[in-house]
CSV table of C-alpha atoms and ligand atoms in Angstrom, one decimal:
chain,number,residue,atom,x,y,z
G,257,MET,CA,31.4,5.9,14.9
G,258,ALA,CA,32.1,9.0,17.1
G,259,THR,CA,28.9,10.5,18.4
G,260,THR,CA,28.5,14.2,19.2
G,261,GLY,CA,27.6,13.4,22.8
G,262,LYS,CA,24.4,15.4,22.4
G,263,SER,CA,20.7,14.7,22.2
G,264,ALA,CA,17.8,15.7,20.0
G,265,ALA,CA,14.0,15.7,20.1
G,266,VAL,CA,11.7,15.9,17.1
G,267,SER,CA,7.9,15.5,17.0
G,268,HIS,CA,5.6,15.6,14.0
G,269,VAL,CA,1.8,15.5,13.7
G,270,GLY,CA,2.1,13.1,10.8
G,271,LYS,CA,0.1,13.1,7.6
G,272,ILE,CA,-3.3,12.0,8.7
G,273,ARG,CA,-4.0,13.1,12.3
G,274,ALA,CA,-5.4,16.6,13.0
G,275,ASN,CA,-3.5,17.1,16.2
G,276,ASN,CA,-0.3,15.9,17.9
G,277,GLN,CA,-1.0,13.8,20.9
G,278,ASP,CA,2.7,12.9,21.4
G,279,SER,CA,5.0,14.8,23.7
G,280,GLY,CA,8.8,14.6,24.0
G,281,TYR,CA,11.5,16.0,26.1
G,282,ALA,CA,15.3,16.1,25.9
G,283,GLY,CA,16.9,17.8,28.9
G,284,GLN,CA,20.0,17.7,31.0
G,285,PHE,CA,19.7,14.2,32.4
G,286,LEU,CA,16.1,13.3,31.5
G,287,PHE,CA,14.7,12.1,28.2
G,288,VAL,CA,11.1,11.2,27.7
G,289,VAL,CA,8.5,10.3,25.1
G,290,ALA,CA,4.7,10.1,25.8
G,291,ASP,CA,2.0,9.1,23.4
G,292,GLY,CA,-1.4,10.2,24.5
G,293,MET,CA,-4.8,8.7,23.6
G,294,GLY,CA,-8.4,9.5,24.3
G,295,GLY,CA,-11.3,10.8,22.2
G,296,HIS,CA,-12.3,14.4,22.7
G,297,ALA,CA,-9.1,16.5,23.1
G,298,GLY,CA,-7.8,13.9,25.6
G,299,GLY,CA,-4.7,12.4,24.2
G,300,ASP,CA,-2.7,15.6,23.8
G,301,VAL,CA,-3.7,16.8,27.3
G,302,ALA,CA,-2.7,13.4,28.8
G,303,SER,CA,0.8,13.3,27.3
G,304,ALA,CA,1.4,16.9,28.0
G,305,ILE,CA,0.4,16.6,31.7
G,306,ALA,CA,2.6,13.5,32.1
G,307,VAL,CA,5.7,14.9,30.4
G,308,ARG,CA,5.4,18.2,32.3
G,309,ARG,CA,5.2,16.4,35.6
G,310,ILE,CA,8.0,14.0,34.8
G,311,THR,CA,10.4,16.8,33.7
G,312,GLU,CA,10.5,17.8,37.4
G,313,THR,CA,12.9,14.9,37.8
G,314,ASP,CA,15.5,16.4,35.4
G,315,ARG,CA,18.5,16.8,37.8
G,316,GLN,CA,21.6,15.1,38.9
G,317,TYR,CA,21.1,11.9,41.1
G,318,THR,CA,23.7,10.4,43.3
G,319,SER,CA,23.0,6.8,42.2
G,320,PRO,CA,21.2,5.1,39.3
G,321,ASN,CA,18.9,3.5,41.9
G,322,ASP,CA,17.9,6.9,43.2
G,323,ALA,CA,17.1,8.0,39.7
G,324,GLU,CA,15.1,4.8,39.0
G,325,PHE,CA,13.1,5.5,42.2
G,326,ALA,CA,12.5,9.1,41.3
G,327,LEU,CA,11.4,8.3,37.8
G,328,ARG,CA,8.9,5.6,39.0
G,329,ALA,CA,7.5,8.1,41.6
G,330,ALA,CA,7.2,10.7,38.8
G,331,LEU,CA,5.2,8.4,36.6
G,332,LEU,CA,2.9,7.5,39.5
G,333,ALA,CA,2.5,11.2,40.3
G,334,ALA,CA,1.6,11.9,36.7
G,335,ASN,CA,-1.0,9.1,36.9
G,336,SER,CA,-2.6,10.8,39.9
G,337,LEU,CA,-2.5,14.1,38.2
G,338,LEU,CA,-4.3,12.6,35.1
G,339,ALA,CA,-7.0,11.2,37.4
G,340,GLU,CA,-7.4,14.6,39.1
G,341,THR,CA,-7.7,16.3,35.8
G,342,VAL,CA,-10.4,13.9,34.7
G,343,PHE,CA,-12.2,14.5,38.0
G,344,GLU,CA,-12.3,18.2,37.2
G,345,HIS,CA,-12.9,17.8,33.5
G,346,GLY,CA,-15.3,14.9,32.9
G,347,GLU,CA,-15.1,15.3,29.2
G,348,LEU,CA,-11.6,14.0,29.4
G,349,THR,CA,-12.6,10.6,30.9
G,350,GLY,CA,-10.8,7.7,29.4
G,351,MET,CA,-7.7,9.7,28.4
G,352,GLY,CA,-4.4,8.1,28.9
G,353,THR,CA,-0.8,8.1,27.9
G,354,THR,CA,2.2,5.9,27.4
G,355,VAL,CA,5.5,7.0,28.9
G,356,SER,CA,9.0,5.8,28.1
G,357,GLY,CA,11.6,7.8,30.1
G,358,MET,CA,15.3,7.6,30.8
G,359,LEU,CA,17.4,9.4,33.5
G,360,ARG,CA,21.2,9.4,32.9
G,361,VAL,CA,23.5,9.0,35.9
G,362,ASP,CA,27.1,9.0,34.7
G,363,ASP,CA,27.6,5.6,33.0
G,364,HIS,CA,24.2,4.3,33.8
G,365,VAL,CA,20.7,5.0,32.7
G,366,ALA,CA,17.5,4.5,34.8
G,367,ILE,CA,14.5,3.6,32.7
G,368,ALA,CA,10.8,3.7,33.4
G,369,HIS,CA,8.2,2.5,30.9
G,370,ILE,CA,4.5,1.9,30.5
G,371,GLY,CA,2.6,1.4,27.2
G,372,ASP,CA,3.9,0.9,23.6
G,373,SER,CA,6.4,3.7,23.1
G,374,ARG,CA,9.8,2.2,22.9
G,375,ILE,CA,13.4,2.6,24.1
G,376,TYR,CA,16.1,1.1,21.8
G,377,LEU,CA,19.8,0.9,22.4
G,378,HIS,CA,22.0,1.3,19.3
G,379,ARG,CA,25.5,-0.1,20.2
G,380,ASN,CA,28.2,-1.0,17.7
G,381,GLY,CA,25.8,-0.8,14.8
G,382,ILE,CA,23.2,-3.1,16.3
G,383,LEU,CA,19.7,-1.9,17.4
G,384,LYS,CA,18.0,-3.6,20.3
G,385,GLN,CA,14.6,-2.9,21.9
G,386,VAL,CA,15.1,-2.6,25.6
G,387,THR,CA,11.5,-2.0,26.7
G,388,ALA,CA,8.6,-4.5,26.2
G,389,ASP,CA,5.3,-3.3,24.6
G,390,HIS,CA,2.4,-3.4,27.0
G,391,THR,CA,0.0,-4.4,24.3
G,392,PHE,CA,-2.8,-6.8,24.1
G,393,VAL,CA,-1.1,-8.8,21.3
G,394,GLN,CA,2.3,-8.9,23.1
G,395,ARG,CA,0.5,-10.4,26.1
G,396,LEU,CA,-1.2,-13.0,23.9
G,397,VAL,CA,2.2,-13.9,22.4
G,398,ASP,CA,3.9,-14.1,25.8
G,399,SER,CA,1.2,-16.5,27.0
G,400,GLY,CA,1.5,-18.6,23.9
G,401,ARG,CA,-2.1,-17.9,22.7
G,402,ILE,CA,-1.1,-16.5,19.4
G,403,THR,CA,2.1,-16.5,17.3
G,404,ALA,CA,4.3,-13.5,16.6
G,405,GLU,CA,3.1,-13.7,12.9
G,406,GLU,CA,-0.6,-13.6,14.0
G,407,ALA,CA,0.3,-10.6,16.3
G,408,ALA,CA,1.7,-8.6,13.4
G,409,VAL,CA,-1.7,-8.6,11.6
G,410,HIS,CA,-3.9,-8.8,14.7
G,411,PRO,CA,-7.0,-6.5,14.5
G,412,ARG,CA,-6.3,-5.4,18.1
G,413,ARG,CA,-2.6,-4.9,17.7
G,414,SER,CA,-2.7,-1.3,18.8
G,415,VAL,CA,-4.7,-2.0,21.9
G,416,LEU,CA,-2.8,-1.2,25.1
G,417,MET,CA,-2.9,-3.2,28.3
G,418,ARG,CA,-1.3,-0.6,30.5
G,419,VAL,CA,-1.1,3.2,30.3
G,420,LEU,CA,-1.1,6.2,32.7
G,421,GLY,CA,-4.6,7.6,33.0
G,422,ASP,CA,-7.7,7.6,35.1
G,423,VAL,CA,-8.2,3.8,34.9
G,424,ASP,CA,-5.9,2.4,37.5
G,425,ALA,CA,-4.8,4.1,40.7
G,426,SER,CA,-1.5,2.1,40.8
G,427,PRO,CA,-0.5,1.1,37.3
G,428,GLU,CA,2.3,-1.4,36.9
G,429,ILE,CA,5.4,0.4,35.6
G,430,ASP,CA,8.5,-1.4,34.3
G,431,THR,CA,11.7,0.1,35.6
G,432,THR,CA,15.3,-1.0,35.2
G,433,VAL,CA,18.9,0.3,35.4
G,434,MET,CA,21.4,-0.3,32.6
G,435,LYS,CA,25.0,0.5,32.0
G,436,THR,CA,25.8,2.8,29.1
G,437,LEU,CA,29.1,3.1,27.1
G,438,PRO,CA,30.6,5.9,25.1
G,439,GLY,CA,29.2,5.6,21.5
G,440,ASP,CA,25.8,4.3,22.7
G,441,ARG,CA,22.8,5.9,21.1
G,442,TRP,CA,19.5,5.6,23.0
G,443,LEU,CA,16.4,6.0,20.9
G,444,ILE,CA,13.1,6.8,22.5
G,445,CYS,CA,10.1,6.9,20.1
G,446,SER,CA,6.4,6.7,19.8
G,447,ASP,CA,4.7,3.9,17.8
G,448,GLY,CA,4.4,6.4,15.0
G,449,LEU,CA,8.0,5.5,14.2
G,450,SER,CA,8.3,1.9,15.3
G,451,SER,CA,5.0,0.7,13.8
G,452,TYR,CA,5.8,2.1,10.3
G,453,VAL,CA,9.6,2.1,9.9
G,454,ALA,CA,11.3,-1.3,9.9
G,455,GLU,CA,13.9,-1.9,12.6
G,456,ASP,CA,16.7,-2.6,10.0
G,457,LYS,CA,15.9,0.8,8.5
G,458,ILE,CA,16.1,2.5,11.9
G,459,GLN,CA,19.4,0.7,12.5
G,460,ALA,CA,20.8,1.8,9.2
G,461,VAL,CA,19.9,5.5,9.8
G,462,LEU,CA,21.5,5.4,13.3
G,463,THR,CA,24.6,3.7,11.9
G,464,SER,CA,25.1,6.1,9.0
G,465,ILE,CA,24.2,9.5,10.5
G,466,SER,CA,26.4,10.7,13.4
G,467,ASP,CA,24.7,14.0,14.2
G,468,SER,CA,22.0,13.6,16.7
G,469,GLN,CA,19.6,16.2,15.4
G,470,GLU,CA,20.1,15.1,11.8
G,471,ALA,CA,19.6,11.4,12.7
G,472,ALA,CA,16.4,12.2,14.6
G,473,GLU,CA,15.0,14.3,11.7
G,474,ARG,CA,15.8,11.5,9.3
G,475,LEU,CA,13.9,9.0,11.4
G,476,VAL,CA,10.9,11.2,11.4
G,477,LYS,CA,11.2,11.7,7.6
G,478,GLU,CA,11.3,7.9,7.2
G,479,SER,CA,7.9,7.7,8.9
G,480,LEU,CA,6.6,10.5,6.8
G,481,ASP,CA,7.8,8.7,3.7
G,482,GLN,CA,5.7,5.7,4.9
G,483,GLY,CA,2.6,7.9,5.0
G,484,ALA,CA,2.9,8.7,8.7
G,485,PRO,CA,-0.7,7.8,9.7
G,486,ASP,CA,0.1,8.5,13.3
G,487,ASN,CA,2.0,11.2,15.2
G,488,VAL,CA,5.7,10.5,15.3
G,489,THR,CA,8.1,11.5,18.1
G,490,VAL,CA,11.8,10.7,18.3
G,491,VAL,CA,14.2,11.5,21.2
G,492,LEU,CA,17.8,10.5,20.5
G,493,VAL,CA,20.5,10.5,23.2
G,494,ASP,CA,24.1,10.2,22.2
G,495,ILE,CA,26.6,9.1,24.9
G,496,ASP,CA,30.2,10.2,24.5
G,497,ASP,CA,33.2,9.7,26.9
G,498,THR,CA,32.9,13.2,28.3
G,499,GLY,CA,29.7,12.0,30.0
G,500,ASP,CA,27.6,14.7,28.6
G,501,SER,CA,24.5,14.0,26.6
G,502,SER,CA,22.5,16.9,27.7
G,503,HIS,CA,20.3,19.2,25.6
G,504,VAL,CA,20.9,22.8,26.6
G,505,PRO,CA,18.5,24.4,27.1
G,506,PRO,CA,16.0,21.6,27.7
G,507,LEU,CA,13.8,21.0,24.7
G,508,THR,CA,10.1,20.1,24.8
G,509,VAL,CA,8.3,19.0,21.7
G,510,GLY,CA,4.8,17.9,20.7
G,511,SER,CA,1.7,18.8,22.7
G,512,ALA,CA,3.6,19.5,25.9
G,513,ALA,CA,5.3,22.3,24.1
G,514,VAL,CA,2.0,24.2,23.5
G,515,PRO,CA,-0.4,25.6,26.1
G,516,LEU,CA,-3.2,23.2,27.3
G,517,VAL,CA,-6.4,24.2,25.6
G,518,PHE,CA,-9.1,22.4,27.6
G,519,GLU,CA,-9.0,24.8,30.6
G,520,ALA,CA,-10.9,27.8,29.1
G,521,ASP,CA,-14.5,26.6,29.3
G,522,SER,CA,-14.2,24.1,32.2
G,523,ALA,CA,-16.4,26.3,34.5
G,524,ARG,CA,-19.4,25.5,32.4
G,525,ARG,CA,-19.0,21.7,32.7
G,526,PRO,CA,-20.6,19.7,35.5
G,527,LEU,CA,-18.3,18.2,38.0
G,528,ARG,CA,-18.2,14.4,38.1
G,529,LEU,CA,-16.7,11.9,40.6
G,530,PRO,CA,-13.6,10.4,39.0
G,531,SER,CA,-14.4,7.0,37.5
G,532,LEU,CA,-11.3,5.8,39.3
G,533,LEU,CA,-13.0,6.2,42.7
G,534,LEU,CA,-16.3,4.8,41.7
G,535,HIS,CA,-15.0,1.8,39.9
G,536,PRO,CA,-11.3,1.2,40.6
G,537,LEU,CA,-11.0,-1.4,37.8
G,538,LYS,CA,-13.9,-0.6,35.5
G,539,ALA,CA,-13.6,3.1,34.5
G,540,THR,CA,-15.8,4.4,31.7
G,541,GLN,CA,-14.0,4.2,28.5
G,542,THR,CA,-14.7,6.7,25.8
G,543,ASP,CA,-12.7,4.8,23.2
G,544,ASP,CA,-11.2,1.4,22.8
G,545,SER,CA,-7.6,2.3,22.5
G,546,HIS,CA,-6.8,0.8,25.9
G,547,PHE,CA,-8.5,-1.4,28.4
G,548,GLU,CA,-8.0,-3.7,31.4
G,549,PRO,CA,-9.4,-7.1,30.6
G,550,GLU,CA,-11.1,-8.6,33.7
G,551,SER,CA,-10.2,-12.2,33.3
G,552,ASP,CA,-8.4,-14.8,31.2
G,553,GLU,CA,-11.9,-16.0,30.0
G,554,TYR,CA,-12.5,-12.5,28.7
G,555,LEU,CA,-9.2,-12.6,26.8
G,556,ASP,CA,-10.0,-16.0,25.4
G,557,ALA,CA,-13.5,-14.8,24.3
G,558,LEU,CA,-11.8,-11.9,22.5
G,559,ILE,CA,-9.4,-14.2,20.7
G,560,GLN,CA,-12.2,-16.5,19.6
G,561,GLU,CA,-14.2,-13.6,18.4
G,562,ASP,CA,-11.2,-12.3,16.4
G,563,ARG,CA,-10.6,-15.7,14.8
G,564,ARG,CA,-14.3,-16.1,14.0
G,565,ARG,CA,-14.3,-12.7,12.3
G,566,ALA,CA,-11.1,-13.5,10.4
G,567,ARG,CA,-12.7,-16.8,9.2
G,568,LYS,CA,-15.9,-15.0,8.2
G,569,ARG,CA,-13.9,-12.4,6.2
G,570,ARG,CA,-12.0,-15.2,4.5
G,571,VAL,CA,-15.2,-17.1,3.5
G,572,SER,CA,-16.9,-13.9,2.2
G,573,TRP,CA,-13.8,-13.0,0.1
G,574,LEU,CA,-13.7,-16.5,-1.4
G,575,ALA,CA,-17.4,-16.4,-2.3
G,576,PHE,CA,-16.9,-12.9,-3.8
G,577,ILE,CA,-13.9,-14.1,-5.9
G,578,LEU,CA,-15.8,-17.3,-7.1
G,579,ILE,CA,-18.9,-15.3,-8.1
G,580,SER,CA,-16.7,-12.7,-9.9
G,581,ILE,CA,-14.9,-15.5,-11.8
G,582,ALA,CA,-18.2,-17.1,-12.8
G,583,ALA,CA,-19.6,-13.7,-14.0
G,584,ILE,CA,-16.6,-12.9,-16.1
G,585,ALA,CA,-16.6,-16.4,-17.6
G,586,ALA,CA,-20.3,-16.1,-18.5
G,587,ALA,CA,-19.8,-12.7,-20.0
G,588,CYS,CA,-16.9,-14.1,-22.1
G,589,VAL,CA,-19.0,-17.0,-23.4
G,590,LEU,CA,-22.0,-14.8,-24.2
G,591,GLY,CA,-19.8,-12.2,-25.9
G,592,TYR,CA,-18.0,-14.8,-28.0
G,593,GLN,CA,-21.3,-16.4,-29.1
G,594,PHE,CA,-22.5,-12.9,-30.1
G,595,THR,CA,-19.4,-12.3,-32.3
G,596,GLN,CA,-19.7,-15.7,-34.0
G,597,ARG,CA,-23.1,-14.8,-35.4
G,598,HIS,CA,-21.4,-12.3,-37.7
G,599,TYR,CA,-19.5,-12.8,-41.0
G,600,PHE,CA,-17.3,-10.7,-43.2
G,601,VAL,CA,-15.5,-11.1,-46.5
G,602,GLY,CA,-11.7,-10.6,-46.6
G,603,ALA,CA,-8.5,-11.9,-48.1
G,604,VAL,CA,-6.4,-15.0,-47.3
G,605,ASP,CA,-3.2,-15.9,-49.3
G,606,GLY,CA,-4.4,-13.8,-52.2
G,607,ARG,CA,-7.9,-15.3,-52.3
G,608,VAL,CA,-11.2,-14.0,-51.3
G,609,ALA,CA,-12.5,-15.7,-48.1
G,610,ILE,CA,-15.5,-15.7,-45.8
G,611,PHE,CA,-14.7,-15.2,-42.1
G,612,GLN,CA,-16.9,-16.0,-39.2
G,613,GLY,CA,-16.8,-13.6,-36.3
G,614,VAL,CA,-15.8,-9.9,-36.1
G,615,GLN,CA,-12.7,-8.1,-37.3
G,616,GLN,CA,-11.6,-6.8,-33.8
G,617,ASP,CA,-9.3,-8.9,-31.6
G,618,ILE,CA,-9.1,-8.7,-27.8
G,619,GLY,CA,-5.3,-8.6,-27.2
G,620,PRO,CA,-4.0,-12.1,-28.2
G,621,ILE,CA,-7.6,-13.5,-28.4
G,622,LYS,CA,-8.8,-13.7,-32.1
G,623,LEU,CA,-12.6,-13.2,-32.4
G,624,SER,CA,-12.7,-14.5,-36.0
G,625,HIS,CA,-11.6,-17.4,-38.1
G,626,VAL,CA,-11.6,-18.4,-41.8
G,627,TYR,CA,-15.0,-20.0,-42.5
G,628,LYS,CA,-14.4,-20.7,-46.2
G,629,THR,CA,-11.7,-19.8,-48.7
G,630,THR,CA,-13.1,-19.3,-52.3
G,631,THR,CA,-11.4,-19.9,-55.6
G,632,LEU,CA,-11.7,-16.2,-56.5
G,633,ASP,CA,-8.2,-14.7,-56.9
G,634,LEU,CA,-7.7,-11.2,-55.6
G,635,ASP,CA,-5.6,-10.4,-58.7
G,636,ASP,CA,-8.7,-11.0,-60.9
G,637,LEU,CA,-10.5,-8.1,-59.2
G,638,SER,CA,-10.3,-4.4,-60.1
G,639,PRO,CA,-8.0,-2.4,-57.8
G,640,TYR,CA,-11.1,-0.8,-56.2
G,641,TYR,CA,-12.5,-4.2,-55.2
G,642,GLN,CA,-9.1,-5.6,-54.2
G,643,GLN,CA,-8.8,-2.7,-51.7
G,644,GLN,CA,-12.4,-3.3,-50.5
G,645,VAL,CA,-11.7,-7.0,-49.8
G,646,GLU,CA,-8.4,-6.2,-48.1
G,647,THR,CA,-10.1,-3.8,-45.7
G,648,THR,CA,-12.9,-6.4,-45.3
G,649,LEU,CA,-16.6,-6.2,-46.1
G,650,ASN,CA,-19.2,-6.7,-43.4
G,651,ALA,CA,-22.1,-9.2,-43.6
G,652,ASN,CA,-24.9,-9.8,-41.2
G,653,SER,CA,-25.2,-13.5,-42.1
G,654,LEU,CA,-23.5,-16.3,-43.9
G,655,ALA,CA,-26.0,-15.9,-46.9
G,656,GLU,CA,-25.1,-12.2,-47.1
G,657,ALA,CA,-21.4,-13.0,-47.1
G,658,GLN,CA,-22.0,-15.5,-49.9
G,659,GLY,CA,-23.9,-12.9,-51.8
G,660,ILE,CA,-21.0,-10.5,-51.6
G,661,VAL,CA,-18.6,-13.2,-52.9
G,662,ASP,CA,-21.0,-13.9,-55.8
G,663,ARG,CA,-21.2,-10.2,-56.8
G,664,LEU,CA,-17.4,-10.0,-56.6
G,665,SER,CA,-17.2,-13.0,-58.8
G,666,ASP,CA,-19.5,-11.4,-61.4
G,667,ALA,CA,-17.4,-8.2,-61.4
G,668,ARG,CA,-14.3,-10.2,-62.1
G,669,GLN,CA,-12.1,-8.6,-64.8
G,670,ARG,CA,-12.0,-10.9,-67.8
U,111,LIG,CA1,0.7,6.7,18.6
């Protein structure tokens, strides 16, 4: 498939969230997605600050290794900037952001990555994730503590092990250099896409839609079709043989594209020492979307706690289901016994009969049966009584039903 050799950036707040905490950028050589997190107005600020700082690296580099170095340095600089911002705005403590960025240098790309946003390479119709998620569950899978299946439904599957923020002064950033070929499509996205749209669906979209903008918009739409509980950001970079994949002019999307709103009333807020300086590894967390576990014992304790909770949930559900089944069964038995205290007179094979039960049925379940067929022929009755019997006559007891039969017998046409 011939690509247009262009790039696209699309960001959407999604269907549930009140604000967009993602930021994206498609420029001349640089392409980035950042997914911010943090309680009070923190996440959008974090991703915006990071993306704005990193866009300073959007220029031509002489070698892929230079670009890789510059990109890593920019992520570290963004990390410091976030810590400084928290220092001046204590209410933003605990904010952080993922960053997945790519700098193109001719037929190579330099990649820098931290968090759970992803970079995929789509080549010859095959989609491959090139970054590793820095999530709690991925670490558990890597260390053999849980299986990939357990990870997919793990209660802490969205918890991040590494982000840029005010937690760690020198966060561990993955970087690499890869070769790229004409026809390659590089997809950078937030977990608002990758957590809700299956990879084979993403692959199908990238294989079938050649226009960069159209493909990026379709991917965002796929997430919206899944309910889009999270912000979703897609940056798509198409490589053609002219060596040009730039977006002119550069395009910023998401929270980095709008003015930061936290600055206005900062003067009224008390200054605080950055948590980073006070406790290099144990900053105050305002939410549990990311953390740095102190030890393997702590990790193990968390795993045990999750398993205990899962077991407890299973046991309570089982008890609930058993009690429900017992209650329904008891209601059925009582209800059936109630119906069987009633009788009515009706017709069977042209004869008057006494039925035990009630006339109504519950679906295929009959609530009455023939108690006794009499020798009284329907034909011997007047048309009026025939119709009465056919539409049935109620009786509150067997004796009353027998009384009705006796009276019908007396009224027989001679
Ligand atoms: Ca997200």
